[in-house]
Amino acid sequence: MLQANSRAFVDNVCRLFPGEEDTVRTVFAESDSHFRLAVGDDGACRFLGPQGCTIPRESRPYYCRLFPFWVVGGEVIHFDARICLARREASSLPQILNSIGANRAELRDLYGRLRLAWGLPPARGMQSVKKGF
């Protein structure tokens, strides 16, 4: 679904990339738009089922593959998102990683891919992303 870049959307993206607000505002200009997954009237993703995301992992957008993780200063962190099934079932970063069979190197690679897909330059000090999907 194509959606206009609202001021609130751009501000939220800026919060994901502290210190890169000027770049984010250029890439996600308010006069432009972005693709997003469909959501219901309550704002919940239409692909979120009782057992988590119903889209096969390899077909999910990068942000969805990363969620509930993010990379800050090269370090993998996790959002405290109660809507996330993995987050509800595990309380620490290692437990969440283990529950979904992921590791920090894979998440850093996905984060690098997300940056490139969104039109953001590679983060300083980040390793090159792997070729292929």
Short mmCIF file of C-alpha atoms in Angstrom, two decimals:
data_model
loop_
_atom_site.label_atom_id
_atom_site.label_comp_id
_atom_site.label_asym_id
_atom_site.label_seq_id
_atom_site.Cartn_x
_atom_site.Cartn_y
_atom_site.Cartn_z
CA MET A 1 0.00 0.00 0.00
CA LEU A 2 1.37 3.43 -0.92
CA GLN A 3 1.05 6.05 1.82
CA ALA A 4 2.04 9.72 1.95
CA ASN A 5 4.99 10.63 4.15
CA SER A 6 3.25 12.48 6.96
CA ARG A 7 5.15 14.68 9.36
CA ALA A 8 4.52 12.09 12.12
CA PHE A 9 5.92 9.29 9.93
CA VAL A 10 9.06 11.28 9.08
CA ASP A 11 9.54 12.24 12.76
CA ASN A 12 9.26 8.56 13.76
CA VAL A 13 11.85 7.53 11.15
CA CYS A 14 14.13 10.30 12.45
CA ARG A 15 13.89 8.78 15.94
CA LEU A 16 15.11 5.46 14.51
CA PHE A 17 18.22 7.14 13.11
CA PRO A 18 19.42 9.69 15.69
CA GLY A 19 21.98 12.12 14.32
CA GLU A 20 20.83 11.45 10.75
CA GLU A 21 17.70 13.59 10.75
CA ASP A 22 18.76 15.73 7.77
CA THR A 23 19.41 12.65 5.64
CA VAL A 24 16.13 11.03 6.74
CA ARG A 25 14.16 14.19 5.93
CA THR A 26 15.76 14.26 2.46
CA VAL A 27 15.09 10.57 1.75
CA PHE A 28 11.57 10.67 3.22
CA ALA A 29 10.45 14.09 2.06
CA GLU A 30 6.96 15.05 3.24
CA SER A 31 5.99 15.65 -0.40
CA ASP A 32 6.74 11.99 -1.22
CA SER A 33 5.31 8.60 -0.21
CA HIS A 34 6.40 5.16 0.97
CA PHE A 35 5.13 1.60 0.78
CA ARG A 36 3.75 -0.03 3.90
CA LEU A 37 1.90 -3.19 4.82
CA ALA A 38 -1.87 -2.98 5.23
CA VAL A 39 -3.17 -2.29 8.74
CA GLY A 40 -6.60 -2.68 10.30
CA ASP A 41 -8.75 0.05 11.86
CA ASP A 42 -6.87 -0.48 15.14
CA GLY A 43 -3.51 0.15 13.44
CA ALA A 44 -2.37 -3.49 13.79
CA CYS A 45 -0.67 -5.15 10.84
CA ARG A 46 -3.11 -7.32 8.88
CA PHE A 47 -0.43 -10.01 8.61
CA LEU A 48 -0.02 -10.36 12.38
CA GLY A 49 -1.73 -13.52 13.58
CA PRO A 50 -1.96 -15.18 17.00
CA GLN A 51 1.33 -17.01 16.37
CA GLY A 52 3.15 -13.94 15.03
CA CYS A 53 3.71 -12.79 11.47
CA THR A 54 1.97 -14.87 8.81
CA ILE A 55 4.29 -13.76 5.99
CA PRO A 56 7.15 -16.23 5.39
CA ARG A 57 10.30 -14.79 6.97
CA GLU A 58 12.25 -14.59 3.69
CA SER A 59 9.40 -12.58 2.08
CA ARG A 60 8.95 -10.01 4.86
CA PRO A 61 10.15 -6.43 4.44
CA TYR A 62 13.51 -5.78 6.12
CA TYR A 63 11.94 -3.82 8.98
CA CYS A 64 9.63 -6.74 9.75
CA ARG A 65 12.52 -9.23 9.61
CA LEU A 66 14.43 -7.08 12.08
CA PHE A 67 11.57 -6.46 14.48
CA PRO A 68 11.78 -6.40 17.52
CA PHE A 69 15.50 -5.74 17.05
CA TRP A 70 17.35 -2.61 15.98
CA VAL A 71 20.99 -1.58 15.67
CA VAL A 72 22.33 1.44 17.54
CA GLY A 73 26.01 2.32 17.32
CA GLY A 74 26.73 -1.13 15.88
CA GLU A 75 25.08 -2.86 18.86
CA VAL A 76 21.96 -4.99 18.52
CA ILE A 77 19.17 -3.96 20.89
CA HIS A 78 15.51 -4.92 21.17
CA PHE A 79 12.37 -2.84 21.43
CA ASP A 80 10.19 -3.46 24.45
CA ALA A 81 7.20 -4.29 22.26
CA ARG A 82 4.51 -6.31 24.00
CA ILE A 83 2.79 -6.94 20.65
CA CYS A 84 5.77 -9.07 19.60
CA LEU A 85 5.24 -12.77 20.33
CA ALA A 86 8.99 -13.45 20.67
CA ARG A 87 9.29 -10.52 23.09
CA ARG A 88 6.37 -11.79 25.19
CA GLU A 89 7.93 -15.24 25.47
CA ALA A 90 11.48 -14.12 26.28
CA SER A 91 12.79 -11.24 28.36
CA SER A 92 16.45 -10.86 27.41
CA LEU A 93 18.18 -10.23 24.09
CA PRO A 94 19.92 -13.67 24.04
CA GLN A 95 16.61 -15.41 24.84
CA ILE A 96 14.77 -13.57 22.07
CA LEU A 97 17.56 -14.30 19.59
CA ASN A 98 17.47 -17.96 20.53
CA SER A 99 13.66 -18.17 20.30
CA ILE A 100 13.65 -17.05 16.67
CA GLY A 101 16.93 -18.67 15.65
CA ALA A 102 18.74 -15.43 14.84
CA ASN A 103 22.16 -14.05 15.70
CA ARG A 104 23.63 -10.57 15.98
CA ALA A 105 25.64 -10.82 12.74
CA GLU A 106 22.49 -11.64 10.73
CA LEU A 107 20.63 -8.75 12.33
CA ARG A 108 23.44 -6.30 11.59
CA ASP A 109 23.38 -7.50 7.97
CA LEU A 110 19.59 -7.03 7.77
CA TYR A 111 19.95 -3.56 9.27
CA GLY A 112 22.52 -2.69 6.60
CA ARG A 113 20.18 -3.98 3.90
CA LEU A 114 17.30 -1.97 5.35
CA ARG A 115 19.40 1.20 5.27
CA LEU A 116 20.29 0.65 1.63
CA ALA A 117 16.71 -0.27 0.66
CA TRP A 118 15.43 2.88 2.36
CA GLY A 119 18.01 5.02 0.55
CA LEU A 120 20.20 5.70 3.59
CA PRO A 121 23.99 5.45 3.31
CA PRO A 122 25.77 2.67 5.18
CA ALA A 123 26.28 3.50 8.85
CA ARG A 124 29.82 4.44 9.80
CA GLY A 125 31.80 1.42 10.98
CA MET A 126 29.26 -1.12 9.75
CA GLN A 127 30.48 -4.11 7.79
CA SER A 128 29.45 -4.48 4.16
CA VAL A 129 26.23 -6.39 3.64
CA LYS A 130 26.41 -9.89 2.18
CA LYS A 131 25.61 -10.30 -1.50
CA GLY A 132 22.32 -11.98 -2.33
CA PHE A 133 19.25 -12.45 -0.22
#
